[in-house]
Coordinates of C-alpha atoms in Angstrom, one line a residue:
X39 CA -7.8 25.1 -8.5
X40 CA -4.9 27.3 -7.5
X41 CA -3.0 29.1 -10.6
X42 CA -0.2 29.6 -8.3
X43 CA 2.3 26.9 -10.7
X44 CA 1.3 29.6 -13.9
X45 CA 2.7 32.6 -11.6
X46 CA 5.8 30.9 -10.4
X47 CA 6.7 30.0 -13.9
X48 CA 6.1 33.5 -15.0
X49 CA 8.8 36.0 -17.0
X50 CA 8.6 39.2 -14.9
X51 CA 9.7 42.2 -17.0
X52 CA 13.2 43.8 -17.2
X53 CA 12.1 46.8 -15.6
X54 CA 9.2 48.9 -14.3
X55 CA 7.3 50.7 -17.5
X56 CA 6.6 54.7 -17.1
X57 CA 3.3 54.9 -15.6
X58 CA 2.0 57.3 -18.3
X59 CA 1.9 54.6 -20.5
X60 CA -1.2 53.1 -18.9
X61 CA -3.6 56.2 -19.6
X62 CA -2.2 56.1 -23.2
X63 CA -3.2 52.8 -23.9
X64 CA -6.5 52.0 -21.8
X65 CA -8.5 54.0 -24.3
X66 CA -7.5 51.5 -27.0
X67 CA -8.7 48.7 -24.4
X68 CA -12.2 48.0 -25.9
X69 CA -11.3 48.0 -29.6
X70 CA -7.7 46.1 -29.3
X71 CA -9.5 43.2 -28.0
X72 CA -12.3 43.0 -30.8
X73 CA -9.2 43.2 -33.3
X74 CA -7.4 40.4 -31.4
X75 CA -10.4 38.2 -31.3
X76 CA -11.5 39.0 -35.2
X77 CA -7.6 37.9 -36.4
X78 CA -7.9 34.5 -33.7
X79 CA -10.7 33.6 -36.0
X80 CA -9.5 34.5 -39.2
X81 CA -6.1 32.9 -39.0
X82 CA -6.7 30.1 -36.9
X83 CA -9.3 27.8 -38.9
X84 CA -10.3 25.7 -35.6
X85 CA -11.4 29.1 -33.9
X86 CA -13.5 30.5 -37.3
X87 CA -17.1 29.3 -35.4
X88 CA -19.3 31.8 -34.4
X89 CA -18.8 32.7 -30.8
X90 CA -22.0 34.1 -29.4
X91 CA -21.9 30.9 -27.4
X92 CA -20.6 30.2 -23.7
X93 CA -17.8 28.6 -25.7
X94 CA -17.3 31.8 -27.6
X95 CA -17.4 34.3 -24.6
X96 CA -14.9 32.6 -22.6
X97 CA -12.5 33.3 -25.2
X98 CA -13.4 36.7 -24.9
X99 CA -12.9 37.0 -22.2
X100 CA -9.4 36.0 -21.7
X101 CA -9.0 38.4 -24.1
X102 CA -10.4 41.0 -22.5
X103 CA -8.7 40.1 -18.9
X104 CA -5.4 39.7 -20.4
X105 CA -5.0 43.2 -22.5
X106 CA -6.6 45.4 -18.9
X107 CA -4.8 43.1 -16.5
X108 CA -1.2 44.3 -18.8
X109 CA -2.2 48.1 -18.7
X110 CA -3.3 48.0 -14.8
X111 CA 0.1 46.6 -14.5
X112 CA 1.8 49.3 -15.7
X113 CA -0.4 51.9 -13.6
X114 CA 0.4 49.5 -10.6
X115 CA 2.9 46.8 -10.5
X116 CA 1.1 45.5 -7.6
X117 CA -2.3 44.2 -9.0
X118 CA -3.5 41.3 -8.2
X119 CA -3.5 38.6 -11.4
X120 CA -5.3 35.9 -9.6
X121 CA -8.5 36.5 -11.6
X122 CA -6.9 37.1 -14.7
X123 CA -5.1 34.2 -13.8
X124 CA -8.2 32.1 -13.3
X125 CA -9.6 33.0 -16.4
X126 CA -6.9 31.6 -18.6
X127 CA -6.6 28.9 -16.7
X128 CA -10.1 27.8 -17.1
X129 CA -9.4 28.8 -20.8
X130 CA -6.8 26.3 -20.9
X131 CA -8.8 23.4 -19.3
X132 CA -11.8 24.2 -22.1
X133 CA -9.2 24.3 -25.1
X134 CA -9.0 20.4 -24.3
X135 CA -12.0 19.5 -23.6
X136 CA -12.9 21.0 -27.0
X137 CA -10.4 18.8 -28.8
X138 CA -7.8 21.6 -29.9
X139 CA -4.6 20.5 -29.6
X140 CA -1.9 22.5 -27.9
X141 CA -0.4 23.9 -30.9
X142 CA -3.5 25.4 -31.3
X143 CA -3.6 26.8 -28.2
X144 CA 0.0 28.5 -28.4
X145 CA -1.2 29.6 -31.8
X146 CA -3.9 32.1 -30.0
X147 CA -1.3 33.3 -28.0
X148 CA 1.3 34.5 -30.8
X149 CA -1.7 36.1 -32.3
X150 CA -2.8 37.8 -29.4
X151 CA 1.0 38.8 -29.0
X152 CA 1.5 40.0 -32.7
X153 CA -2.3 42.0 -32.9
X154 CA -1.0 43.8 -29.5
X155 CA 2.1 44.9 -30.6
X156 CA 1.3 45.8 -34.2
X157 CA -1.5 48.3 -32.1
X158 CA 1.0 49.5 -30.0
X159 CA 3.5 50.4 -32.6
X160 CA 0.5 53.2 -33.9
X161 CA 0.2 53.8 -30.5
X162 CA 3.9 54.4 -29.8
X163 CA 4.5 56.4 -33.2
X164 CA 1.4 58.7 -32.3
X165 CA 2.6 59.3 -28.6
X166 CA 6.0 60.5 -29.3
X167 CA 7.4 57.4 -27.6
X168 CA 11.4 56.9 -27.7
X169 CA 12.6 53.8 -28.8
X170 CA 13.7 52.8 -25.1
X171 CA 10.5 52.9 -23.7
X172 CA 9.2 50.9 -27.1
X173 CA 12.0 48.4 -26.8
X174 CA 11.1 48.4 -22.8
X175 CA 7.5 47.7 -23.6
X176 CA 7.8 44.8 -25.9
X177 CA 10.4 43.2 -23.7
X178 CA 7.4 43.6 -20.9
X179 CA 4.6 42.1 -23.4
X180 CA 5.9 39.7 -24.4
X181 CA 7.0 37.9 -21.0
X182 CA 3.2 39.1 -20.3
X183 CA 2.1 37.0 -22.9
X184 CA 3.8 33.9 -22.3
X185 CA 3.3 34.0 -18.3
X186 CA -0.8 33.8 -19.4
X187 CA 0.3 31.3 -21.8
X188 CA 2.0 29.4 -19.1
X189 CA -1.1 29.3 -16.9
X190 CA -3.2 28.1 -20.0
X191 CA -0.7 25.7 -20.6
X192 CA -1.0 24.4 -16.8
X193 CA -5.1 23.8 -17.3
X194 CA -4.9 22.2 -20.7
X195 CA -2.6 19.8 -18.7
X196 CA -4.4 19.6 -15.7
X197 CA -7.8 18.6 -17.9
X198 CA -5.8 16.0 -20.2
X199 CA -4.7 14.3 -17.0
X200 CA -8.4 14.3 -15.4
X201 CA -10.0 12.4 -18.9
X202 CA -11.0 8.9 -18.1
X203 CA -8.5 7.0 -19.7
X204 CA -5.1 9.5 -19.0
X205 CA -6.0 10.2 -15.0
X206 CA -5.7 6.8 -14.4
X207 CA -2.7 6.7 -16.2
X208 CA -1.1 9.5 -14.5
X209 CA -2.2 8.5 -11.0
X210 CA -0.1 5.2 -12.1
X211 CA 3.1 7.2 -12.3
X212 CA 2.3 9.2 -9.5
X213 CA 2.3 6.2 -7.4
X214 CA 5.3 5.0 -9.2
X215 CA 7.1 8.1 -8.2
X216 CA 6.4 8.2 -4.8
X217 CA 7.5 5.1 -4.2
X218 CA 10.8 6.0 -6.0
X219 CA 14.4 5.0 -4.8
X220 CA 16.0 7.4 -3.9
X221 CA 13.2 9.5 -3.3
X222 CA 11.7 11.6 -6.3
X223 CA 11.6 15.4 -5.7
X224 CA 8.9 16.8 -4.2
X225 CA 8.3 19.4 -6.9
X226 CA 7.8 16.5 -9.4
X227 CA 5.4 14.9 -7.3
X228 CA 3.9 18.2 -6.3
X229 CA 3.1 19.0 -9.8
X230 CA 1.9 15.6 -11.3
X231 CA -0.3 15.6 -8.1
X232 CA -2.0 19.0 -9.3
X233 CA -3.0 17.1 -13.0
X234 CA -4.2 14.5 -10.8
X235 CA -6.3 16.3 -8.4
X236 CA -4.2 14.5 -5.5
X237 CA -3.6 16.0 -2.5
X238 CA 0.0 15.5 -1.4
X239 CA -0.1 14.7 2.2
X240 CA 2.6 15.0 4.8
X241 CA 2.1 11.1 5.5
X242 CA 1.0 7.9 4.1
X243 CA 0.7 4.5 4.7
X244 CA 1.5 2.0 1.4
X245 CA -0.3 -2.2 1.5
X246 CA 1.2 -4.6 -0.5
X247 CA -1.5 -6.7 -1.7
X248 CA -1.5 -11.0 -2.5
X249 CA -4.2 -12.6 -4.6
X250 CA -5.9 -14.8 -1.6
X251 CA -6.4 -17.9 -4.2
X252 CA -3.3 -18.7 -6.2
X253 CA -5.5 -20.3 -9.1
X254 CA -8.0 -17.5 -9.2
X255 CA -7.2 -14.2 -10.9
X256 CA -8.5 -11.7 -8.8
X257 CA -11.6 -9.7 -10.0
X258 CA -10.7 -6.1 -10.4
X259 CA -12.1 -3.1 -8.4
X260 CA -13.3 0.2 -8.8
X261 CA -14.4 1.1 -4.7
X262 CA -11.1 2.3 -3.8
X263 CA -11.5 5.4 -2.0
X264 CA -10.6 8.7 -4.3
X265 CA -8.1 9.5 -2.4
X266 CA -6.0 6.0 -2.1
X267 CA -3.5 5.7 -5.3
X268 CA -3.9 2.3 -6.3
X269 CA -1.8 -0.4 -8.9
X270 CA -3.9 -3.8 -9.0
X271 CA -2.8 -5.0 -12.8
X272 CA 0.7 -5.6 -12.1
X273 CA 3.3 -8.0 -10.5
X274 CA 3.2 -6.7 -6.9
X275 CA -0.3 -5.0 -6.6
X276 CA 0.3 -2.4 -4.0
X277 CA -1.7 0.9 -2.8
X278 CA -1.1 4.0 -1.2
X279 CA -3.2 5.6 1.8
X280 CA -2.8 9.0 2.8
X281 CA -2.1 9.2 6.8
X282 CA -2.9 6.6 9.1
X283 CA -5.2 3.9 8.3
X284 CA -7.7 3.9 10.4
X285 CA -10.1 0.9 11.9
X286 CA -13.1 2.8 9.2
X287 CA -10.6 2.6 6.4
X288 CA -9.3 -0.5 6.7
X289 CA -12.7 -1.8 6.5
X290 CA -13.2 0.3 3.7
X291 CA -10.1 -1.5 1.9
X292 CA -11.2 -4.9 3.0
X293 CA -14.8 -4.7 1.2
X294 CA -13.3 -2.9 -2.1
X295 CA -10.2 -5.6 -2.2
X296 CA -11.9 -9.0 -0.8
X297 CA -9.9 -10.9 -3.0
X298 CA -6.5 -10.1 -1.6
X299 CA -4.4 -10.6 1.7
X300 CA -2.7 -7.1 3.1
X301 CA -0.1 -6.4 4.4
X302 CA 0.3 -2.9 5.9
X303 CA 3.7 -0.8 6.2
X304 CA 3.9 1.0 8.8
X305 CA 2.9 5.6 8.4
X306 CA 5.9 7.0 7.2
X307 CA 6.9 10.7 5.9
X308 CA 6.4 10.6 2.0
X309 CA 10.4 10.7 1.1
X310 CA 10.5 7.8 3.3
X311 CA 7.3 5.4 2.3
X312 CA 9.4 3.5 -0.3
X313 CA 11.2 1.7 3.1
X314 CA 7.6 1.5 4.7
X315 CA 6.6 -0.2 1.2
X316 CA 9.7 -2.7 1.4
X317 CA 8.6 -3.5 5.3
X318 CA 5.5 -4.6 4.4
X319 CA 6.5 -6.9 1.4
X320 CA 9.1 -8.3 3.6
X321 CA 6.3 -9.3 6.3
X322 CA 4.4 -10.9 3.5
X323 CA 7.1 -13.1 2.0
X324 CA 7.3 -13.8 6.3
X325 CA 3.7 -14.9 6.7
X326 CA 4.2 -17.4 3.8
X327 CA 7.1 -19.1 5.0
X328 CA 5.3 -19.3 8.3
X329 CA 7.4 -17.1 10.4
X330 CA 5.1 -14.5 11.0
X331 CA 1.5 -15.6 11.3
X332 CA -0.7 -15.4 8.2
X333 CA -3.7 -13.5 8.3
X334 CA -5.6 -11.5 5.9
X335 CA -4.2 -8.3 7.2
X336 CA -0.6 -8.5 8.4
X337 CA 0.9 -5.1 10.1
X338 CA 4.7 -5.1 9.3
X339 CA 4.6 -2.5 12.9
X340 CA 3.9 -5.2 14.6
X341 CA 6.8 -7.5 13.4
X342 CA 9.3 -4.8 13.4
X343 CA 11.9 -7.1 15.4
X344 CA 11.4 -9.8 12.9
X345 CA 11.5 -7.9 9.9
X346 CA 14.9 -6.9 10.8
X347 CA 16.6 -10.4 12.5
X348 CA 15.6 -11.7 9.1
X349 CA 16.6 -8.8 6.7
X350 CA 19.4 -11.0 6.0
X351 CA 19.4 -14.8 5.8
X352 CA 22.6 -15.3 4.5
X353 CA 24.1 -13.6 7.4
X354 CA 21.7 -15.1 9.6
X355 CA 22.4 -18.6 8.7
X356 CA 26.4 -17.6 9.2
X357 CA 25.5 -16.5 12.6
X358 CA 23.7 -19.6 13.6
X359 CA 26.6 -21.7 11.9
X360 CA 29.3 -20.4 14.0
X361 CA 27.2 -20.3 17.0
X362 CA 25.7 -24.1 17.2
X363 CA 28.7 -25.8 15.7
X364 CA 29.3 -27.8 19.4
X365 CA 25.6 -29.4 17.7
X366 CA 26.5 -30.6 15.1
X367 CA 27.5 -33.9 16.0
X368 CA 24.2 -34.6 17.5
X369 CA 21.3 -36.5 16.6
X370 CA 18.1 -33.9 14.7
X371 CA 15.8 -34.9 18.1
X372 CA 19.1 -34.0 20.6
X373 CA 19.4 -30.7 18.7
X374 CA 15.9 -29.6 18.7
X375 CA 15.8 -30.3 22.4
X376 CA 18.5 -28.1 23.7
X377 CA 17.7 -25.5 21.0
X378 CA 13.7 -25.0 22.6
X379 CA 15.5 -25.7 26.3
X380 CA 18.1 -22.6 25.5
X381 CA 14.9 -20.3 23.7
X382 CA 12.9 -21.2 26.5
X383 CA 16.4 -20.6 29.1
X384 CA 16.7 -17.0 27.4
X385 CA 13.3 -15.6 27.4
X386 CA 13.0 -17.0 31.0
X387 CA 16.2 -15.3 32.0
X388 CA 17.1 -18.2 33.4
X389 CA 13.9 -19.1 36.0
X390 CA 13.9 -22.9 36.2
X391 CA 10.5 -23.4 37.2
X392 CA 9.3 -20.6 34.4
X393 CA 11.4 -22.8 31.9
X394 CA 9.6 -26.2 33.0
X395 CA 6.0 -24.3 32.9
X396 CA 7.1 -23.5 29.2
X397 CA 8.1 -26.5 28.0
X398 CA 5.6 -28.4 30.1
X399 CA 8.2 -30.5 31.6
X400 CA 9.3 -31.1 35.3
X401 CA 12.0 -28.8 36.8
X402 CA 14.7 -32.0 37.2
X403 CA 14.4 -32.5 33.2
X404 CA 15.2 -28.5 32.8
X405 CA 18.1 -28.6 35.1
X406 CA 19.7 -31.9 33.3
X407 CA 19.3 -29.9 30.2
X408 CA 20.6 -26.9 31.1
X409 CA 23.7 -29.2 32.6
X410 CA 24.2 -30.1 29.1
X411 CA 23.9 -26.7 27.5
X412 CA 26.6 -25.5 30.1
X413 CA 28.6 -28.5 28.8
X414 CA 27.8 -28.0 25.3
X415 CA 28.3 -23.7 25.5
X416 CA 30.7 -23.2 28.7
X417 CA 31.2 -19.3 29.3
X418 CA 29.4 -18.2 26.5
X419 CA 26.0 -18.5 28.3
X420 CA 27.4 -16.0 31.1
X421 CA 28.5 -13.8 28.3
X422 CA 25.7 -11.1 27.6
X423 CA 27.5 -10.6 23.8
X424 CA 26.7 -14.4 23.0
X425 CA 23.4 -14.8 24.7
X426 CA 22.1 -11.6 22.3
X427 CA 23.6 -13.3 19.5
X428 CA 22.0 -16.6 20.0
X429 CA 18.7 -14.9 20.7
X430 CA 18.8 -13.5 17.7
X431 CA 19.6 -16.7 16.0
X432 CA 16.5 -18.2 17.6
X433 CA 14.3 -15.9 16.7
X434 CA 15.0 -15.6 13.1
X435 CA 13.5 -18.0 10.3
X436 CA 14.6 -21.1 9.4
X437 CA 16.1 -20.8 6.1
X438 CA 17.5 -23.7 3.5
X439 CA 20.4 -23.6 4.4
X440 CA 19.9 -24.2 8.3
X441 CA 17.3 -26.6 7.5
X442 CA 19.6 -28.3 5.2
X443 CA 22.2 -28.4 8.3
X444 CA 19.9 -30.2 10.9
X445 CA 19.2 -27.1 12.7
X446 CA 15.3 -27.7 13.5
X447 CA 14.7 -24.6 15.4
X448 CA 12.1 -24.3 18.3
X449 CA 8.8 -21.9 17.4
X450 CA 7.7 -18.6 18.9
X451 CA 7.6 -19.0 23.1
X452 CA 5.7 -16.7 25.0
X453 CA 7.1 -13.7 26.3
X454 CA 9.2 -13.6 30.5
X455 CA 6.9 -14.1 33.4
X456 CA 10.2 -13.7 35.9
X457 CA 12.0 -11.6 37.3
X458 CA 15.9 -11.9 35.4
X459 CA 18.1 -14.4 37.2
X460 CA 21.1 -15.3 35.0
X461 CA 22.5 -18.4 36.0
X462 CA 22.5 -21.0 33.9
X463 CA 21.1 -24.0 36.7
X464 CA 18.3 -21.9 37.8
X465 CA 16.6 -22.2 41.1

């Protein structure tokens, strides 16, 4: 576990201390930290056990790293704190997982603080010190003291979040804030990540999950890789996979969620993935009202051009007002006729005998249509403006409100076999 959070919150001191200070006080090393330890335990009623234990040496310890680690800084403002850092970290993760609280905690701290200083004073007085360098030396102390304090502070956290009951909770909000819009900062995910033990990725790949049986609750599951943040007890079930997901992972999904349908937005940046997540939702709601073909996985990639003609039904169904208004006077069978004759026109590019092949008809019937769509349309089928527009139309849902018109819209064709030829009798 990196201690790098406990350093970057760190006070650093005002100034740099006289080096002469360190060989004053390293003889008092050894003795300092048996006084610091003996008032922990006689002020602080939670610490008055014996400590011969491995309990008991660990707090020793940070003792002991905490007092050298301030002198060596003195002699060098250079040295390394990683292991002293370590140290008090681990401290901190143990201080929970012992039950203190983190009152109790701080409370070590302030003792440690007021022991050291209270030695230093006698130190000071006996040295000839001037007040400056005094007044220079607590200033340094104390933002010692509460950069170790920090780092405690960050594994007491860090080993609250990992309990049974709070990691789950706390991978929860991670997910929440992922997903946040507009994004969360990174630093806030960054650092809930570290209590979690999650490993931020660059990537990641969100599923929106549906209950296969509508009667049946869904069972719950615990096989969700360690890696994947999940949500199952909610509204919208949803997950999050780091990176790509790959053929092995998806199986891996499948087998830990087999009640559920999935539907898979497509690997985005993680300030982006709240889009990615709203893609594959969209491509749900799709598959149930039987525009995009439901499956048990769905990959909103695939239906990119779908998802967006139908981001907007309201404007859709204005579009497809205004455009087949010369329809509306005809019968629901006449409609639906010249509607799957222009579809089929459009993705043929206007190939007659690709049209007929299409719409399993003979070549004569496709010209007499098209005859009528040129009376019906006029110039708007040469105009490349109109034919995009109707296209669009097509290939967008049929809402309630174009159902509720007459429009009876022609399904899915297959994609152009011919080589473009716009004209709208063919040949």
């Amino acid at each position: 576990m990196s201690v790098e959070r406990g350093i970057e919150h760190a006070a650093q001191p005002p100034a740099a201390l006289p080096r002469k200070l360190a060989d004053i006080l390293r003889p008092e090393l050894g003795s300092l930290a048996n006084e610091i330890v003996d008032e922990i335990r006689a002020t602080i009623p939670a610490y008055a056990r014996p400590l011969d234990g491995p309990y008991g040496k660990s707090i020793r310890a940070g003792v002991e790293y905490a007092i050298t680690l301030f002198v060596a800084q003195i002699a060098d403002p250079s040295v390394s704190k990683e292991q002293s850092h370590e140290v008090h970290h681990r401290l901190g993760q143990n201080e929970m997982r012992e039950g203190r609280s983190l009152d109790t905690l701080q409370s070590a701290y302030r003792v440690g603080a007021r022991v050291s200083w209270r030695r230093i004073m006698r130190v000071g007085r006996r040295s000839g010190l001037s007040s400056a360098v005094m007044s220079q030396l607590a200033d340094a102390m104390l933002a010692f003291m509460d950069e170790l304090a920090s780092v405690a502070l960050d594994g007491y956290l860090e080993a609250k979040a990992r309990t049974a009951g709070a990691l789950d909770t706390w991978r929860r909000k991670l997910l929440h804030l992922v997903l946040e819009t507009p994004p969360a900062p990174a630093k806030a995910i960054a650092e809930l990540a570290q209590l979690t033990g999650w490993t931020v990725p660059e990537r990641a790949t969100p599923v929106v999950l549906h209950p296969i049986g509508e009667t049946v609750r869904p069972r719950r599951h615990n096989a969700v890789d360690s890696d994947v943040l999940a949500e199952l007890d909610c509204a919208e079930p949803r997950v999050l996979v780091p990176g790509e997901i790959s053929v092995a992972r998806l199986a891996t999904l499948q087998a830990a969620l087999p009640d559920y349908r999935l539907s898979i937005g497509p690997c985005r940046p993680l300030d982006s993935v709240a889009d990615s997540l709203r893609w594959a939702r969209e491509a749900l709601h799709l598959s149930e009202r039987g525009i995009i073909q439901a499956r048990r996985v769905i990959r909103a990639e695939e239906h990119l051009a779908t998802l967006l003609v139908n981001a907007d039904a309201a404007l859709t169904c204005q579009l497809r007002d205004r455009l087949f208004a010369p329809l509306a006077e005809m019968t629901g069978k006449q409609r639906e006729r010249l509607l799957e004759t222009l579809r089929a026109w459009l993705d043929s590019q206007g190939n007659v005998v690709d049209i007929a092949e299409r719409l399993q008809v003979h070549p004569q019937t496709v010209r007499y249509r098209m005859r009528q769509l040129q009376a019906t349309f006029g110039e708007h089928l040469r105009d490349p403006g109109a034919r995009f527009e109707m296209e669009l139309a097509l290939r967008a849902g049929v809402s309630p409100s174009s159902a509720s018109a007459g429009f009876a819209l022609p399904e899915v064709l297959p994609a152009p076999r011919k080589s473009p030829q716009w004209t709208p009798s063919g040949s």
